[in-house]
XYZ file of C-alpha atoms in Angstrom:
281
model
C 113.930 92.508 144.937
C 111.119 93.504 146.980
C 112.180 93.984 150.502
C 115.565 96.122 148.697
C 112.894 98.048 146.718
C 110.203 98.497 149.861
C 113.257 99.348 152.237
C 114.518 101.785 149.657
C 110.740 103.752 149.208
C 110.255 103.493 153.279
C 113.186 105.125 154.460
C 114.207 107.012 151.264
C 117.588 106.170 151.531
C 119.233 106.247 147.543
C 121.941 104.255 148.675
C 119.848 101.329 150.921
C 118.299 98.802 148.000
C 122.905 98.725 146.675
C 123.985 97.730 150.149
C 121.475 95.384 150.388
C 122.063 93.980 146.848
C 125.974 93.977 147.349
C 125.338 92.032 150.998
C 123.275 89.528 148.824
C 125.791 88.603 146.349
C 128.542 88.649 149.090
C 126.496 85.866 150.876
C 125.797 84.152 147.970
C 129.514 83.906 147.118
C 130.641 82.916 150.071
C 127.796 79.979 150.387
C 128.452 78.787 146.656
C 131.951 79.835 146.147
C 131.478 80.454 142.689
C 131.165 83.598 140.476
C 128.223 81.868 137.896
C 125.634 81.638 140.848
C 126.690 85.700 142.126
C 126.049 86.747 138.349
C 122.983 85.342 137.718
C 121.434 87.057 140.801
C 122.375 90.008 139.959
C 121.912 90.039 136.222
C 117.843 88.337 137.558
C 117.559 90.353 140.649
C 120.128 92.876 141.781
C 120.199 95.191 138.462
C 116.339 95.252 137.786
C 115.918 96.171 142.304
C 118.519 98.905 141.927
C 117.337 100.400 138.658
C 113.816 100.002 139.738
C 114.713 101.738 143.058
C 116.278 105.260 141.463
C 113.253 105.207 138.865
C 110.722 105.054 141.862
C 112.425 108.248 142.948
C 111.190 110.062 139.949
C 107.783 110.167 141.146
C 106.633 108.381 137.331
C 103.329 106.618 137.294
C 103.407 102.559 137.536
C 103.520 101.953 133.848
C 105.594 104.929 133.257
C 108.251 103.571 136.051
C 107.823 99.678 134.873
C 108.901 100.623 131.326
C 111.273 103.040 132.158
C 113.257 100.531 134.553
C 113.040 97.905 132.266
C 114.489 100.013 129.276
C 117.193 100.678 131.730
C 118.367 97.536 132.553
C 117.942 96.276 129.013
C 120.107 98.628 127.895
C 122.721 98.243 131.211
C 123.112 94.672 130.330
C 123.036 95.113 126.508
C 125.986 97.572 126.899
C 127.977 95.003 129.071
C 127.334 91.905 126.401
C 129.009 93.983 123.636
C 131.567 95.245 125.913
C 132.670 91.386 126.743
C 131.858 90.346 123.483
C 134.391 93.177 121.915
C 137.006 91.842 124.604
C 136.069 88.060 123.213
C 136.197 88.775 119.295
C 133.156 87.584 118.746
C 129.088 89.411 118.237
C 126.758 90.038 121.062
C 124.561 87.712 119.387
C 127.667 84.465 119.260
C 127.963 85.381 122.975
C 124.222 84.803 123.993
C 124.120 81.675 122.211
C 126.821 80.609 123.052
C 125.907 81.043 127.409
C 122.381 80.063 126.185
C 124.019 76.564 125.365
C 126.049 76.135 127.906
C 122.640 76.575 130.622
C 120.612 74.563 128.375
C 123.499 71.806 128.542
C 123.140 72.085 132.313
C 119.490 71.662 132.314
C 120.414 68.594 130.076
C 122.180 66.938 132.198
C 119.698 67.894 135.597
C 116.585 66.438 133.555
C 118.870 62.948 132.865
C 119.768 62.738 136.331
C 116.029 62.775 137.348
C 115.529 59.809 134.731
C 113.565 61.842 131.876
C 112.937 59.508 129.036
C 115.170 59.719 125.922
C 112.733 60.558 122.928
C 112.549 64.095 125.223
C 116.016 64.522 125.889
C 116.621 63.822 122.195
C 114.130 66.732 121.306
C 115.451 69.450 123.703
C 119.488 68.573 122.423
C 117.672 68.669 118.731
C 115.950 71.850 119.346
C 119.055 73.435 121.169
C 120.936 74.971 117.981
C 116.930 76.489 116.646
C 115.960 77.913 120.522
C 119.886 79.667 121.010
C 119.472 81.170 117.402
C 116.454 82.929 118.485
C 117.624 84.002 122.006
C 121.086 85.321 120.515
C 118.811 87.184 118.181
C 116.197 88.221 120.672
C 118.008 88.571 123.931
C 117.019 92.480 123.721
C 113.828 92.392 124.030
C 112.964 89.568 125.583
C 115.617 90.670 128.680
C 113.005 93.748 128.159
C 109.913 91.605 128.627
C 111.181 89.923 131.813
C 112.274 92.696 133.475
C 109.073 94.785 132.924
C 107.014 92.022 134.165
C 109.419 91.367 137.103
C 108.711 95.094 137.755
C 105.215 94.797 137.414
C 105.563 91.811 140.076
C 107.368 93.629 142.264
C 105.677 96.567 142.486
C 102.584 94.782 143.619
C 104.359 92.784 145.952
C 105.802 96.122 147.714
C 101.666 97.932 147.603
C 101.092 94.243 149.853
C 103.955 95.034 152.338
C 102.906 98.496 152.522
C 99.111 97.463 153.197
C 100.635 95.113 155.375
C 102.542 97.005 157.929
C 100.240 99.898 156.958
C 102.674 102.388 155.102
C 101.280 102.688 152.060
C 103.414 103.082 149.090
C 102.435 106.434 147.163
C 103.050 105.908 142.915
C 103.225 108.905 140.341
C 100.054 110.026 138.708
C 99.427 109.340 135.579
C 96.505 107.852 133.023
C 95.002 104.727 134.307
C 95.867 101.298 132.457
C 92.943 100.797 130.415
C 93.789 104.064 128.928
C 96.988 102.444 127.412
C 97.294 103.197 123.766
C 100.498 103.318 121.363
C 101.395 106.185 119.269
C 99.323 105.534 116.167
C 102.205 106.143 114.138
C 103.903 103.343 115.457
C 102.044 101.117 113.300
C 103.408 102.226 109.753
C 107.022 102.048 112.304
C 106.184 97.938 112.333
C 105.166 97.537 108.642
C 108.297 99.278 107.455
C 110.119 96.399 109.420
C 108.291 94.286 108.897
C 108.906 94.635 105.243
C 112.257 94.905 105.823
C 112.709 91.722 107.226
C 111.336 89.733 104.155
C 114.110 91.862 102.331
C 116.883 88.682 100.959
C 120.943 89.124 102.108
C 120.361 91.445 104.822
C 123.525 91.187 107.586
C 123.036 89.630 110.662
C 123.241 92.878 112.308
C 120.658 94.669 110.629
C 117.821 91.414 110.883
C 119.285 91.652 115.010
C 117.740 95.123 115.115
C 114.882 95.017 112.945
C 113.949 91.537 114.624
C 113.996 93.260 117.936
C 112.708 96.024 116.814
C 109.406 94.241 115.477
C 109.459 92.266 118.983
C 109.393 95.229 121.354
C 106.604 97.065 118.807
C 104.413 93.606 119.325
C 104.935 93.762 123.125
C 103.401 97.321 123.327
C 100.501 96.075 120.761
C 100.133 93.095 123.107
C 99.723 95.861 126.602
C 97.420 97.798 124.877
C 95.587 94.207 124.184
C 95.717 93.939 127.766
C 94.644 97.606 128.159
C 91.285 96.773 126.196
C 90.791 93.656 128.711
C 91.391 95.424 131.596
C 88.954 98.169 130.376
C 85.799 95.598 130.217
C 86.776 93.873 133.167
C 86.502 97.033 135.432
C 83.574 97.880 133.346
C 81.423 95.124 134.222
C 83.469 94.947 137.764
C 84.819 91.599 137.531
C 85.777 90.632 140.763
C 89.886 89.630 141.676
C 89.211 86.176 141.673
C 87.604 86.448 138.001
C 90.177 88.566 136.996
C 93.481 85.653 138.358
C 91.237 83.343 136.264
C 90.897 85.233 132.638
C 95.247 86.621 133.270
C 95.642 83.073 134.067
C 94.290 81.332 130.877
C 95.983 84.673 129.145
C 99.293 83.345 130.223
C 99.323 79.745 130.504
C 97.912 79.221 126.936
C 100.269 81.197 124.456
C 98.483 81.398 121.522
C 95.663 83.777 123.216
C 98.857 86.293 124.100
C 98.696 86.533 120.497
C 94.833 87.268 119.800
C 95.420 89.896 122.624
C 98.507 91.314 120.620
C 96.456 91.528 117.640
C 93.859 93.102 119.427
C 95.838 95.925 120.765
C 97.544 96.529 117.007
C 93.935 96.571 115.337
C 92.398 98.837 118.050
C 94.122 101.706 116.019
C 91.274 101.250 113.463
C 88.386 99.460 115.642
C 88.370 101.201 118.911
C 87.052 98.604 120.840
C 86.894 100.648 124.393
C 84.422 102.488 122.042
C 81.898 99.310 123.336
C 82.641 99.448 126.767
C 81.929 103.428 126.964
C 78.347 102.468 125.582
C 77.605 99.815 128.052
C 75.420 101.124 130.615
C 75.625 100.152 134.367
């Protein structure tokens, strides 16, 4: 994605981060000779460049153009799941599970080829019908998720290259991060699901969007979590090293994503940058 994206901003050609997605998935076809492989880079990597390429060109801010392009290509490869899914009889939901199943099958049988002990094969074939549930029902917004933090990747990847070879990439103005706050009515938005939810004999259809619905409310709870962090690390001017540390525990222990989530949702009533306004340098 990056060089497609930083060739595209560079030379301003609409047209440039396609070709160079198209020549990618030509190459990979004719190395692999196998349409599975060509898919899955596009549906990982050639969608999410392209889309983030045209959004660039709107001149949004970064957190403006990472949501934005990962809306878009949720909603690009949403569209195409319940196009093949019409053509296959079955729900967008049967089809996700069913491809989830089929990967998790071939991750099966890589794991037993490099001699993983039974008791944990056992558990991932047990777990396999619990885990392709909740991606079927999911697969929205956590395809939104990846792709906004594949964006958010990116993008810093490209402000490197353009550092590096001194052509600095020029983003959209906008509010700065640790100004992040959702629309306070959102909140009564995620109790009415909520609610909803506990609500007995609903169809599968309607739990799909009020389950996705609740997921993509908790992701903007959980930025605005971030937002707060991000706030009292620039206030006390925590250094880039300090700051890889702190994302890093964030992210490699789950349950703190969580207490940051919750953070973000209860800063509606709290205010908690309220603190680091009063903190004196």
């Amino acid at each position: 994605m990056v060089p497609s994206v930083y060739l595209g901003i560079v030379t301003r050609h609409r047209w440039l981060p396609l070709f160079i997605v198209l020549a990618s998935a030509a190459l990979l076809y004719l190395f692999f000779r196998l349409g599975g492989p060509v898919l899955g880079f596009l549906l990982e990597y050639g969608l999410p460049a392209v889309v983030l390429s045209e959004i660039i060109r709107r001149g949004y801010s970064r957190l403006r153009t990472m949501t934005s392009a990962a809306g878009s290509s949720t909603v690009i490869v949403l569209l195409s799941v319940c196009f093949f899914a019409f053509q296959s009889s079955m729900t967008p939901m049967a089809v996700v599970q069913e491809a989830f199943r089929a990967n998790l099958e071939m991750v099966q049988q890589v794991y037993r080829d490099m001699g993983m002990a039974r008791e944990q094969l056992a558990f991932l074939r047990d777990s396999a019908p619990v885990l392709a549930y909740w991606v079927g029902m999911l697969f929205p917004s956590l395809l939104f998720a990846a792709y906004f933090f594949l964006n958010g990747l990116t993008m810093v990847m490209v402000d490197l290259l353009g550092r590096r070879f001194r052509v600095p990439v020029r983003w959209g103005e906008g509010l700065p991060f640790e100004s992040f706050a959702v629309y306070q009515q959102a909140v009564w938005v995620l109790i009415a699901f909520w609610v909803a939810v506990l609500i007995p004999g609903l169809p599968q259809l309607v739990c799909f969007l009020l389950y996705n619905g609740i997921a993509v409310l908790v992701f903007f709870y959980l930025l605005q979590g971030m937002a707060i962090i991000h706030c009292y690390l620039k206030k006390f001017q925590v250094g880039t090293g300090g700051r890889v540390f702190i994302y890093f525990l964030l992210f490699a222990f789950h349950f703190l994503l969580v207490a940051v989530a919750v953070v973000g949702l209860f800063d509606l009533w709290a205010d908690f940058r309220k603190f680091a306004r009063q903190v004196k340098d």
